[in-house]
């Protein structure tokens, strides 16, 4: 190694030591005093072990409006670093694992409550237990093919084609390889030129409307099935007066960059006197009827797409060979009845915290413009995903696509739906669950007797006026080393929780 090289190595070593020194010094300072360490650990716990909390500084007081008397007060000045930590609340596992875990747990409760019912306190947080008897199905709506892609095939070859045809670009239409799950080729097209990138993006943009129409078509199919079952003609309007389709759905990105929708669809009755009540549907509407209505609807529903000419206008007819500018569901519809609500809830909740950026590392969690493509392309290192990004940006400039607002959904490859949504009467809302958690924390804070912002919330509910003065102090951790300490506290917390879950299981096991 020459002198210059040795210098560079020495410099890098010094830099690493200095950084490590800073982290260690920060950690030592945190744990130096038992009292301060406890206060900080409590603060981290109160922020839900968030990986990048928002730091705010200031104070709040609960004031009796009639007398002006301050009944309770909290000031961040007395807290470690003089700040209050507020969780970031991001639902994406790639951004903040603890906040995403909480979102996933809440989503699980929302989904499970819609299948098993939930006892509540009467404040809109209950779902009747009778929902367990309503017909319900788990359905997966897939994307159609936009061109052949390599697939993780397990034992067999990736793609077998009789006659071994080549595409117009001379690329083999078959692949003899056996790709493992981790193979980067999985999800990428056999021929880049044949893959219908514009259609893929336009289909993504149509998915929310495709779903909306699917629900309408389920009602139409139910009317047909009701006519068959009851022997007298039943109109769609009549069906809506005694049956309601409730659902929760989540989007999952496939390796080829297209979303699938997983949905729990439940059939309810209608109480015309009280539309908010969740009641069982008529007896003829069983799970079999619901499943065939869903299959029928998924097969029929069509959403017209803008006619895009020129180099990016290719047919969406795909395998069928028809030139149809319309979006449909893919042929691989999967509809099954639900026998294990907890497992189904876990299955759906898992997808609710995964966005495109979780599957394709380096893809930002916000929209971006053409100028950033080069930089992002180096991070993503997946030409297929970047071609989808470019198709999205190109289409966004076409006047025919103006209504699709594709420039705002570049980071989701054109998909503009939410990752998890539910219909109004399916279950309780995430907001209700947050309210329940808040009430529990307020109670606990009040019992602890310590100065705690949550204790103030209780004063607020007692009819006092809450006045506060807060300023933003920063995002993320105040000192080097805090992130590591907070992460270890989060691990301890998760381990303790797992142990207590296990204890419950053991107790239940002993009791039976
Ligand atoms: Zn967070
Ligand atoms: Zn292959
Ligand atoms: Zn080709």
mmCIF file of N, CA and C in Angstrom, residues 277-326:
data_model
loop_
_atom_site.group_PDB
_atom_site.id
_atom_site.type_symbol
_atom_site.label_atom_id
_atom_site.label_comp_id
_atom_site.label_asym_id
_atom_site.label_seq_id
_atom_site.Cartn_x
_atom_site.Cartn_y
_atom_site.Cartn_z
ATOM 1 N N UNK A 277 -77.032 -0.398 13.074
ATOM 2 C CA UNK A 277 -76.977 -1.692 13.770
ATOM 3 C C UNK A 277 -76.472 -2.768 12.835
ATOM 4 N N UNK A 278 -75.623 -3.627 13.358
ATOM 5 C CA UNK A 278 -75.111 -4.741 12.554
ATOM 6 C C UNK A 278 -75.943 -5.973 12.898
ATOM 7 N N UNK A 279 -76.733 -6.435 11.918
ATOM 8 C CA UNK A 279 -77.640 -7.574 12.149
ATOM 9 C C UNK A 279 -77.375 -8.673 11.116
ATOM 10 N N UNK A 280 -77.766 -9.915 11.419
ATOM 11 C CA UNK A 280 -77.524 -11.015 10.467
ATOM 12 C C UNK A 280 -78.339 -10.826 9.181
ATOM 13 N N UNK A 281 -77.810 -11.345 8.055
ATOM 14 C CA UNK A 281 -78.549 -11.252 6.783
ATOM 15 C C UNK A 281 -79.659 -12.300 6.733
ATOM 16 N N UNK A 282 -80.538 -12.233 5.712
ATOM 17 C CA UNK A 282 -81.583 -13.263 5.585
ATOM 18 C C UNK A 282 -80.958 -14.658 5.455
ATOM 19 N N UNK A 283 -81.740 -15.671 5.855
ATOM 20 C CA UNK A 283 -81.199 -17.034 5.945
ATOM 21 C C UNK A 283 -80.676 -17.574 4.613
ATOM 22 N N UNK A 284 -81.311 -17.205 3.483
ATOM 23 C CA UNK A 284 -80.860 -17.753 2.189
ATOM 24 C C UNK A 284 -79.459 -17.260 1.817
ATOM 25 N N UNK A 285 -79.048 -16.108 2.389
ATOM 26 C CA UNK A 285 -77.743 -15.525 2.029
ATOM 27 C C UNK A 285 -76.654 -16.152 2.880
ATOM 28 N N UNK A 286 -76.196 -17.342 2.496
ATOM 29 C CA UNK A 286 -75.146 -18.016 3.263
ATOM 30 C C UNK A 286 -73.774 -17.769 2.628
ATOM 31 N N UNK A 287 -72.742 -18.373 3.199
ATOM 32 C CA UNK A 287 -71.372 -18.136 2.715
ATOM 33 C C UNK A 287 -71.217 -18.574 1.254
ATOM 34 N N UNK A 288 -71.950 -19.624 0.864
ATOM 35 C CA UNK A 288 -71.865 -20.097 -0.524
ATOM 36 C C UNK A 288 -72.396 -19.044 -1.482
ATOM 37 N N UNK A 289 -73.520 -18.415 -1.107
ATOM 38 C CA UNK A 289 -74.111 -17.358 -1.937
ATOM 39 C C UNK A 289 -73.151 -16.184 -2.040
ATOM 40 N N UNK A 290 -72.566 -15.805 -0.892
ATOM 41 C CA UNK A 290 -71.627 -14.675 -0.887
ATOM 42 C C UNK A 290 -70.421 -14.981 -1.778
ATOM 43 N N UNK A 291 -69.874 -16.202 -1.638
ATOM 44 C CA UNK A 291 -68.699 -16.569 -2.433
ATOM 45 C C UNK A 291 -69.018 -16.524 -3.920
ATOM 46 N N UNK A 292 -70.187 -17.030 -4.325
ATOM 47 C CA UNK A 292 -70.453 -17.000 -5.768
ATOM 48 C C UNK A 292 -70.758 -15.583 -6.240
ATOM 49 N N UNK A 293 -71.341 -14.748 -5.378
ATOM 50 C CA UNK A 293 -71.570 -13.348 -5.764
ATOM 51 C C UNK A 293 -70.238 -12.628 -5.974
ATOM 52 N N UNK A 294 -69.257 -12.908 -5.087
ATOM 53 C CA UNK A 294 -67.946 -12.259 -5.203
ATOM 54 C C UNK A 294 -67.235 -12.723 -6.488
ATOM 55 N N UNK A 295 -67.281 -14.030 -6.752
ATOM 56 C CA UNK A 295 -66.648 -14.568 -7.970
ATOM 57 C C UNK A 295 -67.284 -13.961 -9.210
ATOM 58 N N UNK A 296 -68.619 -13.924 -9.216
ATOM 59 C CA UNK A 296 -69.357 -13.385 -10.349
ATOM 60 C C UNK A 296 -68.980 -11.919 -10.597
ATOM 61 N N UNK A 297 -68.967 -11.131 -9.514
ATOM 62 C CA UNK A 297 -68.655 -9.700 -9.625
ATOM 63 C C UNK A 297 -67.237 -9.504 -10.148
ATOM 64 N N UNK A 298 -66.276 -10.256 -9.591
ATOM 65 C CA UNK A 298 -64.872 -10.082 -9.978
ATOM 66 C C UNK A 298 -64.667 -10.411 -11.455
ATOM 67 N N UNK A 299 -65.439 -11.355 -11.970
ATOM 68 C CA UNK A 299 -65.300 -11.747 -13.369
ATOM 69 C C UNK A 299 -65.902 -10.725 -14.329
ATOM 70 N N UNK A 300 -66.910 -9.976 -13.869
ATOM 71 C CA UNK A 300 -67.612 -9.067 -14.775
ATOM 72 C C UNK A 300 -67.093 -7.640 -14.775
ATOM 73 N N UNK A 301 -66.537 -7.200 -13.641
ATOM 74 C CA UNK A 301 -66.263 -5.770 -13.478
ATOM 75 C C UNK A 301 -65.172 -5.262 -14.436
ATOM 76 N N UNK A 302 -65.415 -4.094 -15.002
ATOM 77 C CA UNK A 302 -64.522 -3.472 -15.983
ATOM 78 C C UNK A 302 -64.459 -1.971 -15.699
ATOM 79 N N UNK A 303 -63.255 -1.400 -15.809
ATOM 80 C CA UNK A 303 -63.113 0.055 -15.676
ATOM 81 C C UNK A 303 -62.426 0.582 -16.926
ATOM 82 N N UNK A 304 -63.083 1.468 -17.694
ATOM 83 C CA UNK A 304 -62.430 2.000 -18.893
ATOM 84 C C UNK A 304 -61.190 2.817 -18.541
ATOM 85 N N UNK A 305 -60.176 2.723 -19.398
ATOM 86 C CA UNK A 305 -58.933 3.461 -19.158
ATOM 87 C C UNK A 305 -58.765 4.521 -20.234
ATOM 88 N N UNK A 306 -57.987 5.573 -19.946
ATOM 89 C CA UNK A 306 -57.764 6.591 -20.973
ATOM 90 C C UNK A 306 -57.064 5.984 -22.179
ATOM 91 N N UNK A 307 -57.435 6.429 -23.364
ATOM 92 C CA UNK A 307 -56.833 5.953 -24.605
ATOM 93 C C UNK A 307 -55.498 6.662 -24.773
ATOM 94 N N UNK A 308 -54.408 5.927 -24.578
ATOM 95 C CA UNK A 308 -53.088 6.548 -24.697
ATOM 96 C C UNK A 308 -52.440 6.066 -25.982
ATOM 97 N N UNK A 309 -52.176 6.975 -26.900
ATOM 98 C CA UNK A 309 -51.588 6.592 -28.184
ATOM 99 C C UNK A 309 -50.066 6.620 -28.148
ATOM 100 N N UNK A 310 -49.463 6.440 -29.301
ATOM 101 C CA UNK A 310 -48.018 6.591 -29.427
ATOM 102 C C UNK A 310 -47.224 5.423 -28.887
ATOM 103 N N UNK A 311 -45.991 5.694 -28.545
ATOM 104 C CA UNK A 311 -45.057 4.628 -28.184
ATOM 105 C C UNK A 311 -45.456 3.879 -26.919
ATOM 106 N N UNK A 312 -46.236 4.501 -26.039
ATOM 107 C CA UNK A 312 -46.569 3.793 -24.808
ATOM 108 C C UNK A 312 -47.994 3.236 -24.842
ATOM 109 N N UNK A 313 -48.628 3.314 -25.981
ATOM 110 C CA UNK A 313 -49.982 2.772 -26.038
ATOM 111 C C UNK A 313 -49.966 1.338 -26.514
ATOM 112 N N UNK A 314 -50.117 0.408 -25.588
ATOM 113 C CA UNK A 314 -50.150 -0.990 -25.986
ATOM 114 C C UNK A 314 -51.444 -1.607 -25.472
ATOM 115 N N UNK A 315 -51.832 -2.660 -26.072
ATOM 116 C CA UNK A 315 -53.130 -3.230 -25.729
ATOM 117 C C UNK A 315 -53.151 -3.833 -24.336
ATOM 118 N N UNK A 316 -54.271 -3.703 -23.672
ATOM 119 C CA UNK A 316 -54.426 -4.340 -22.370
ATOM 120 C C UNK A 316 -55.066 -5.703 -22.537
ATOM 121 N N UNK A 317 -55.384 -6.045 -23.761
ATOM 122 C CA UNK A 317 -56.027 -7.331 -24.015
ATOM 123 C C UNK A 317 -55.143 -8.482 -23.580
ATOM 124 N N UNK A 318 -53.847 -8.285 -23.641
ATOM 125 C CA UNK A 318 -52.874 -9.271 -23.181
ATOM 126 C C UNK A 318 -53.146 -10.646 -23.757
ATOM 127 N N UNK A 319 -53.263 -11.609 -22.863
ATOM 128 C CA UNK A 319 -53.375 -13.000 -23.259
ATOM 129 C C UNK A 319 -54.574 -13.231 -24.185
ATOM 130 N N UNK A 320 -55.640 -12.480 -23.959
ATOM 131 C CA UNK A 320 -56.847 -12.701 -24.762
ATOM 132 C C UNK A 320 -56.684 -12.137 -26.181
ATOM 133 N N UNK A 321 -55.674 -11.281 -26.367
ATOM 134 C CA UNK A 321 -55.383 -10.763 -27.695
ATOM 135 C C UNK A 321 -56.361 -9.698 -28.168
ATOM 136 N N UNK A 322 -57.241 -9.260 -27.268
ATOM 137 C CA UNK A 322 -58.192 -8.220 -27.680
ATOM 138 C C UNK A 322 -57.587 -6.856 -27.370
ATOM 139 N N UNK A 323 -57.882 -5.883 -28.190
ATOM 140 C CA UNK A 323 -57.402 -4.537 -27.920
ATOM 141 C C UNK A 323 -58.480 -3.826 -27.104
ATOM 142 N N UNK A 324 -58.348 -3.895 -25.813
ATOM 143 C CA UNK A 324 -59.352 -3.297 -24.942
ATOM 144 C C UNK A 324 -58.652 -2.378 -23.958
ATOM 145 N N UNK A 325 -59.005 -1.109 -23.996
ATOM 146 C CA UNK A 325 -58.444 -0.165 -23.043
ATOM 147 C C UNK A 325 -59.322 -0.174 -21.806
ATOM 148 N N UNK A 326 -59.210 -1.211 -21.038
ATOM 149 C CA UNK A 326 -60.035 -1.323 -19.841
ATOM 150 C C UNK A 326 -59.285 -2.142 -18.811
#
